[in-house]
Structure formats: C-alpha cells, structure tokens
Amino acid sequence: MKKLLRKPTAYLSAVVVGLSSMLVFAVPSVHAASVLWDGEGGDNNFSTAANWSGDIVPSDGDDLVFRNDTISQSEIYTNDLTNFAPRSFSFQKGVATNYYSITIAGNDITITDGIYTEIPAVLDLNLTLNGDQTFTNAANTTQGSLTIGNQNATRDMNIGISNLTIHDDSSCAVVRIDSNVTGSGQINVTGSYNATVLSKSNSSYTGSINVGAGSYLEAQNAQSLGTTGTGTTVASGGSIGFASASGYTDNSYAEPLNISGTGGQYTGAIVATIPIIGTGCKGGVPDVNFTITLTGTITLQTDITASTW
C-alpha cells in the first residue's frame, strides 16, 4: 500500500633546512601480500602455517583470500592470532558453483581496506575499522551474502571516525550488520536495489547514515540507527524500512529523517515492514497487523511515497 505525503635562531634554522635539502632518503615501499587459505594444515586455525599459501602465517597488513570452490561443506575458520590486523578480506567463489558459507570466528580483528564477497561470508567476531573502507557484496552474487556479527550473540563493530560504505550489487542477497555498531564515522549505503540490515541496538553510534539511490536500509531495532543527534538521509530513489518488533508487534523509532523522492523499485521512501530474517530475499508477507511509530523530526525535500512491505 502506498500513501502520498507532502512536503632557537633564524641563522640556525637556515642551516638545518639547507642540510636537509641535500639529503636524499631511499624509503622502501611496502606492499601487502595476498595470502590464500588452502586449508592443508589439518585444522581450521589461522596460526597453522600449512593452512595458507606458501605455508606462511599471514602478517598484519596482508590481504586474506578465501575460496569456497575447494570445500564440500560450510566451514568455520578460527582466528587464534592476537591483535591481528590484516588489510582486507576477500571471499571468492572460484571456478566451481556452490554456495557453502565461510565463517571467520575467534579473536578480535582490525582491518584497514574493507571486505569483498561473492559467496555467503560471516565475520562472527569483534571487528574494528581503521580508516575509510567499503564492504562489497558483488554483482555476480546470486545466493551470497555478508554478515558482520551474530544475531544470537553479542559482537561489536567499532568504526571509530572511519567512513564505512556498504555496497550491495547482488541479485538476491543481504548485507547484515548483526553487531553493535559504535563510533562516529558516517555509514553510506549504496548499490542496486538490495537490502542492508542493521539488526542490533546501536545506542552508542553517533554518526550519520546516508541511503543512496536504489538502495534499501532496514532498521530492526528501535536504536539500530544510533543516537538521534545526526539523523539519516535518504536520497531520491532510496528507501528506508522500519521493521516490526519480535513477533510482528508494534515498534517505535525516534531517528530524525531527511527524505527525498518516492522510493525505490519495490517500495516507497519510508517503509513499514516485517523484518528480513536471514540473508536471502524478503519472502512472502504474513497476514499480520502492527504499528510503526516514527517520533523523530521528518524533513521532506519533495513529495514522497510511504508504503508497507
């Protein structure tokens, strides 16, 4: 259902500068290594050298690559390294076509250059972002997904002052942030019309959120969008969904909103919805009744469309 809404000394300094200008320093460039998990170590631990290409345990700053074309079931790999800070994660499907998932669990991890996935991938641990970066659910993904955290356990994702872009170009998949988000960096949701879900109470997150054209962001907890000091902006062509509480019951959201346009491909700009469960496309809508209440200030840049889904 859609509804239309309206509107020292100068001499000494010179000598030092002169000497400095005559010195040439050769600084070797440092490149991150791309390290592939081959799983030949007989266990699933990061610290086992034989599990990695070249039989070398990865170091801080390395790019970690995982492929699911060599496994015959979903796998859980354990980060048993301490204070590990790889550069990035890449989850690839390889030449075979299967949709076995890869889960990374264990000790806390800090990354500096994002996550890319073509397959179902889960980071079920505490995650810290050091620097602006992007989480990408790839366009050639049909049953893939990316999950940060755990719906049934407490995990933290600290973005600090970093800006995080969540980009989803998959055909039928979801990026789920099932961690408690903290920090003040900006979250930008971009990509084609697929879903990004914030499921937990992010009451310590103080940054702003932007939903781009063609994107859909779903809040599933009254505080999923963080504190109310900065608000969420939805661009023309984008949509923001507010989900019912557990058991399809009433829910209330206090987030300030700045809305443009009439919404996305399937919904209005503001959507009252049942929550997406899991990481696939939203299924059939059950015959339930609930009320979504928005108590924050809503600024309309144009006439908009609201809907249910």
GROMACS .gro file of C-alpha atoms in nm, residues 16-297:
model
  282
   16VAL     CA    1   6.925   2.297   0.923
   17VAL     CA    2   6.697   2.348   0.621
   18GLY     CA    3   6.997   2.368   0.394
   19LEU     CA    4   7.143   2.043   0.523
   20SER     CA    5   6.805   1.869   0.499
   21SER     CA    6   6.766   1.968   0.136
   22MET     CA    7   7.094   1.795   0.048
   23LEU     CA    8   6.995   1.460   0.199
   24VAL     CA    9   6.810   1.202  -0.009
   25PHE     CA   10   6.648   0.913   0.175
   26ALA     CA   11   6.562   0.589  -0.001
   27VAL     CA   12   6.245   0.459   0.164
   28PRO     CA   13   6.149   0.110   0.050
   29SER     CA   14   5.785   0.073  -0.049
   30VAL     CA   15   5.583  -0.182   0.143
   31HIS     CA   16   5.317  -0.384  -0.038
   32ALA     CA   17   5.058  -0.602   0.126
   33ALA     CA   18   5.082  -0.971   0.043
   34SER     CA   19   4.777  -1.157  -0.087
   35VAL     CA   20   4.752  -1.475   0.119
   36LEU     CA   21   4.519  -1.757   0.012
   37TRP     CA   22   4.367  -2.002   0.259
   38ASP     CA   23   4.425  -2.355   0.125
   39GLY     CA   24   4.328  -2.545   0.442
   40GLU     CA   25   4.605  -2.802   0.421
   41GLY     CA   26   4.707  -2.774   0.785
   42GLY     CA   27   4.475  -3.036   0.932
   43ASP     CA   28   4.284  -2.784   1.146
   44ASN     CA   29   4.097  -2.456   1.092
   45ASN     CA   30   4.330  -2.223   1.284
   46PHE     CA   31   4.484  -1.906   1.143
   47SER     CA   32   4.808  -1.977   1.331
   48THR     CA   33   4.872  -2.301   1.140
   49ALA     CA   34   5.113  -2.208   0.862
   50ALA     CA   35   5.015  -2.504   0.640
   51ASN     CA   36   4.663  -2.361   0.609
   52TRP     CA   37   4.797  -2.074   0.398
   53SER     CA   38   4.957  -2.050   0.056
   54GLY     CA   39   5.334  -2.064   0.089
   55ASP     CA   40   5.289  -2.223   0.433
   56ILE     CA   41   5.339  -1.886   0.600
   57VAL     CA   42   5.111  -1.742   0.866
   58PRO     CA   43   4.975  -1.406   0.741
   59SER     CA   44   5.104  -1.082   0.888
   60ASP     CA   45   4.942  -0.753   0.972
   61GLY     CA   46   4.865  -0.564   0.652
   62ASP     CA   47   4.811  -0.874   0.437
   63ASP     CA   48   4.505  -0.928   0.216
   64LEU     CA   49   4.331  -1.253   0.316
   65VAL     CA   50   4.163  -1.454   0.039
   66PHE     CA   51   3.916  -1.740   0.094
   67ARG     CA   52   3.753  -1.950  -0.181
   68ASN     CA   53   3.466  -2.196  -0.150
   69ASP     CA   54   3.531  -2.399  -0.466
   70THR     CA   55   3.762  -2.635  -0.277
   71ILE     CA   56   3.530  -2.717   0.014
   72SER     CA   57   3.243  -2.966   0.027
   73GLN     CA   58   3.056  -2.811   0.318
   74SER     CA   59   3.025  -2.482   0.500
   75GLU     CA   60   3.333  -2.410   0.709
   76ILE     CA   61   3.427  -2.212   1.022
   77TYR     CA   62   3.785  -2.084   1.040
   78THR     CA   63   3.926  -1.959   1.371
   79ASN     CA   64   4.142  -1.651   1.414
   80ASP     CA   65   4.359  -1.758   1.708
   81LEU     CA   66   4.613  -1.481   1.645
   82THR     CA   67   4.638  -1.196   1.894
   83ASN     CA   68   4.584  -0.831   1.789
   84PHE     CA   69   4.571  -0.940   1.424
   85ALA     CA   70   4.526  -0.654   1.174
   86PRO     CA   71   4.502  -0.776   0.813
   87ARG     CA   72   4.443  -0.524   0.537
   88SER     CA   73   4.128  -0.683   0.392
   89PHE     CA   74   3.912  -0.993   0.344
   90SER     CA   75   3.809  -1.133   0.006
   91PHE     CA   76   3.563  -1.424  -0.019
   92GLN     CA   77   3.557  -1.569  -0.371
   93LYS     CA   78   3.356  -1.844  -0.539
   94GLY     CA   79   3.634  -1.965  -0.770
   95VAL     CA   80   3.552  -2.176  -1.075
   96ALA     CA   81   3.300  -2.407  -0.910
   97THR     CA   82   2.942  -2.312  -0.835
   98ASN     CA   83   2.834  -2.385  -0.482
   99TYR     CA   84   2.707  -2.172  -0.201
  100TYR     CA   85   2.883  -2.316   0.101
  101SER     CA   86   2.944  -2.044   0.355
  102ILE     CA   87   3.271  -1.944   0.516
  103THR     CA   88   3.264  -1.809   0.872
  104ILE     CA   89   3.556  -1.636   1.042
  105ALA     CA   90   3.534  -1.663   1.421
  106GLY     CA   91   3.771  -1.621   1.714
  107ASN     CA   92   3.978  -1.327   1.836
  108ASP     CA   93   3.917  -0.961   1.759
  109ILE     CA   94   4.036  -0.830   1.421
  110THR     CA   95   4.118  -0.483   1.286
  111ILE     CA   96   4.100  -0.417   0.910
  112THR     CA   97   4.204  -0.117   0.701
  113ASP     CA   98   4.071  -0.182   0.349
  114GLY     CA   99   3.733  -0.349   0.367
  115ILE     CA  100   3.561  -0.674   0.275
  116TYR     CA  101   3.462  -0.817  -0.063
  117THR     CA  102   3.241  -1.122  -0.107
  118GLU     CA  103   3.092  -1.334  -0.385
  119ILE     CA  104   2.974  -1.612  -0.150
  120PRO     CA  105   2.796  -1.639   0.186
  121ALA     CA  106   3.051  -1.497   0.430
  122VAL     CA  107   3.029  -1.427   0.803
  123LEU     CA  108   3.267  -1.243   1.036
  124ASP     CA  109   3.146  -1.369   1.372
  125LEU     CA  110   3.385  -1.174   1.593
  126ASN     CA  111   3.459  -0.824   1.721
  127LEU     CA  112   3.570  -0.602   1.434
  128THR     CA  113   3.745  -0.264   1.431
  129LEU     CA  114   3.778  -0.044   1.122
  130ASN     CA  115   4.094   0.161   1.088
  131GLY     CA  116   4.040   0.404   0.800
  132ASP     CA  117   3.764   0.466   0.546
  133GLN     CA  118   3.662   0.148   0.364
  134THR     CA  119   3.394  -0.043   0.176
  135PHE     CA  120   3.207  -0.368   0.238
  136THR     CA  121   3.106  -0.505  -0.105
  137ASN     CA  122   2.850  -0.773  -0.188
  138ALA     CA  123   2.943  -0.840  -0.550
  139ALA     CA  124   2.721  -0.809  -0.857
  140ASN     CA  125   2.783  -1.169  -0.964
  141THR     CA  126   2.649  -1.298  -0.633
  142THR     CA  127   2.316  -1.482  -0.658
  143GLN     CA  128   2.298  -1.657  -0.322
  144GLY     CA  129   2.586  -1.490  -0.147
  145SER     CA  130   2.563  -1.257   0.146
  146LEU     CA  131   2.777  -1.077   0.402
  147THR     CA  132   2.709  -1.090   0.774
  148ILE     CA  133   2.907  -0.899   1.035
  149GLY     CA  134   2.843  -1.029   1.386
  150ASN     CA  135   2.586  -1.275   1.512
  151GLN     CA  136   2.211  -1.234   1.559
  152ASN     CA  137   2.217  -1.459   1.865
  153ALA     CA  138   2.531  -1.332   2.040
  154THR     CA  139   2.696  -1.003   2.131
  155ARG     CA  140   2.956  -0.880   1.884
  156ASP     CA  141   3.090  -0.526   1.840
  157MET     CA  142   3.187  -0.337   1.526
  158ASN     CA  143   3.379  -0.018   1.607
  159ILE     CA  144   3.406   0.210   1.307
  160GLY     CA  145   3.569   0.490   1.507
  161ILE     CA  146   3.591   0.803   1.292
  162SER     CA  147   3.614   0.599   0.972
  163ASN     CA  148   3.354   0.631   0.699
  164LEU     CA  149   3.202   0.296   0.602
  165THR     CA  150   3.039   0.236   0.264
  166ILE     CA  151   2.818  -0.072   0.239
  167HIS     CA  152   2.778  -0.152  -0.131
  168ASP     CA  153   2.541  -0.427  -0.243
  169ASP     CA  154   2.505  -0.511  -0.612
  170SER     CA  155   2.398  -0.872  -0.564
  171SER     CA  156   2.086  -1.010  -0.731
  172CYS     CA  157   1.920  -1.158  -0.421
  173ALA     CA  158   2.124  -1.125  -0.106
  174VAL     CA  159   2.159  -0.917   0.206
  175VAL     CA  160   2.436  -0.739   0.392
  176ARG     CA  161   2.357  -0.788   0.761
  177ILE     CA  162   2.523  -0.589   1.037
  178ASP     CA  163   2.438  -0.809   1.336
  179SER     CA  164   2.697  -0.637   1.556
  180ASN     CA  165   2.655  -0.348   1.796
  181VAL     CA  166   2.796  -0.053   1.599
  182THR     CA  167   2.999   0.211   1.783
  183GLY     CA  168   3.191   0.517   1.669
  184SER     CA  169   3.111   0.844   1.493
  185GLY     CA  170   3.205   0.776   1.131
  186GLN     CA  171   2.950   0.802   0.854
  187ILE     CA  172   2.771   0.497   0.714
  188ASN     CA  173   2.682   0.514   0.344
  189VAL     CA  174   2.451   0.253   0.188
  190THR     CA  175   2.494   0.229  -0.189
  191GLY     CA  176   2.435  -0.008  -0.479
  192SER     CA  177   2.146  -0.164  -0.665
  193TYR     CA  178   1.814  -0.238  -0.501
  194ASN     CA  179   1.910  -0.492  -0.238
  195ALA     CA  180   1.894  -0.485   0.138
  196THR     CA  181   2.130  -0.375   0.410
  197VAL     CA  182   2.007  -0.467   0.758
  198LEU     CA  183   2.101  -0.309   1.092
  199SER     CA  184   1.955  -0.551   1.345
  200LYS     CA  185   2.100  -0.457   1.684
  201SER     CA  186   2.072  -0.169   1.930
  202ASN     CA  187   2.343   0.073   1.822
  203SER     CA  188   2.280   0.316   2.104
  204SER     CA  189   2.649   0.419   2.120
  205TYR     CA  190   2.677   0.501   1.749
  206THR     CA  191   2.679   0.879   1.697
  207GLY     CA  192   2.746   0.909   1.323
  208SER     CA  193   2.513   0.996   1.036
  209ILE     CA  194   2.368   0.748   0.786
  210ASN     CA  195   2.307   0.807   0.415
  211VAL     CA  196   2.095   0.580   0.194
  212GLY     CA  197   2.174   0.623  -0.175
  213ALA     CA  198   1.956   0.599  -0.484
  214GLY     CA  199   1.844   0.241  -0.550
  215SER     CA  200   1.940   0.121  -0.202
  216TYR     CA  201   1.728  -0.012   0.083
  217LEU     CA  202   1.826   0.009   0.451
  218GLU     CA  203   1.623  -0.177   0.710
  219ALA     CA  204   1.631  -0.094   1.081
  220GLN     CA  205   1.515  -0.382   1.300
  221ASN     CA  206   1.570  -0.235   1.646
  222ALA     CA  207   1.439   0.092   1.788
  223GLN     CA  208   1.802   0.211   1.823
  224SER     CA  209   1.950   0.047   1.513
  225LEU     CA  210   2.020   0.388   1.358
  226GLY     CA  211   2.216   0.511   1.661
  227THR     CA  212   2.165   0.826   1.863
  228THR     CA  213   1.925   1.089   1.735
  229GLY     CA  214   2.180   1.370   1.715
  230THR     CA  215   2.274   1.332   1.348
  231GLY     CA  216   1.991   1.157   1.167
  232THR     CA  217   1.953   0.957   0.848
  233THR     CA  218   1.928   1.095   0.494
  234VAL     CA  219   1.755   0.904   0.215
  235ALA     CA  220   1.832   1.013  -0.142
  236SER     CA  221   1.575   1.014  -0.421
  237GLY     CA  222   1.533   0.654  -0.535
  238GLY     CA  223   1.639   0.514  -0.199
  239SER     CA  224   1.425   0.359   0.075
  240ILE     CA  225   1.442   0.311   0.449
  241GLY     CA  226   1.246   0.037   0.620
  242PHE     CA  227   1.133   0.026   0.981
  243ALA     CA  228   1.063  -0.328   1.096
  244SER     CA  229   0.815  -0.460   1.345
  245ALA     CA  230   0.943  -0.587   1.676
  246SER     CA  231   0.976  -0.954   1.765
  247GLY     CA  232   0.659  -1.148   1.693
  248TYR     CA  233   0.539  -0.886   1.441
  249THR     CA  234   0.445  -0.644   1.717
  250ASP     CA  235   0.446  -0.263   1.729
  251ASN     CA  236   0.775  -0.075   1.715
  252SER     CA  237   0.879   0.289   1.754
  253TYR     CA  238   1.174   0.482   1.607
  254ALA     CA  239   1.298   0.828   1.713
  255GLU     CA  240   1.553   0.882   1.434
  256PRO     CA  241   1.538   1.222   1.255
  257LEU     CA  242   1.490   1.167   0.881
  258ASN     CA  243   1.565   1.377   0.573
  259ILE     CA  244   1.380   1.221   0.280
  260SER     CA  245   1.377   1.286  -0.094
  261GLY     CA  246   1.180   1.117  -0.372
  262THR     CA  247   0.920   0.847  -0.399
  263GLY     CA  248   1.130   0.547  -0.305
  264GLY     CA  249   1.287   0.252  -0.477
  265GLN     CA  250   1.193  -0.018  -0.723
  266TYR     CA  251   0.951  -0.206  -0.499
  267THR     CA  252   0.873   0.025  -0.207
  268GLY     CA  253   0.816   0.381  -0.100
  269ALA     CA  254   1.081   0.608   0.050
  270ILE     CA  255   0.958   0.515   0.401
  271VAL     CA  256   0.852   0.156   0.456
  272ALA     CA  257   0.673  -0.020   0.741
  273THR     CA  258   0.781  -0.381   0.713
  274ILE     CA  259   0.827  -0.718   0.871
  275PRO     CA  260   1.195  -0.788   0.941
  276ILE     CA  261   1.415  -0.966   0.691
  277ILE     CA  262   1.518  -1.294   0.850
  278GLY     CA  263   1.850  -1.442   0.743
  279THR     CA  264   2.037  -1.334   0.433
  280GLY     CA  265   1.809  -1.404   0.137
  281CYS     CA  266   1.542  -1.204  -0.040
  282LYS     CA  267   1.237  -1.100   0.158
  283GLY     CA  268   0.980  -1.376   0.133
  284GLY     CA  269   0.605  -1.364   0.137
  285VAL     CA  270   0.445  -1.122   0.380
  286PRO     CA  271   0.235  -1.290   0.650
  287ASP     CA  272  -0.110  -1.160   0.733
  288VAL     CA  273  -0.019  -0.963   1.047
  289ASN     CA  274  -0.114  -0.628   1.194
  290PHE     CA  275   0.132  -0.397   1.371
  291THR     CA  276   0.201  -0.025   1.401
  292ILE     CA  277   0.530   0.152   1.325
  293THR     CA  278   0.557   0.490   1.500
  294LEU     CA  279   0.814   0.750   1.390
  295THR     CA  280   0.865   1.010   1.664
  296GLY     CA  281   1.168   1.194   1.522
  297THR     CA  282   1.160   1.503   1.301
   0.00000   0.00000   0.00000
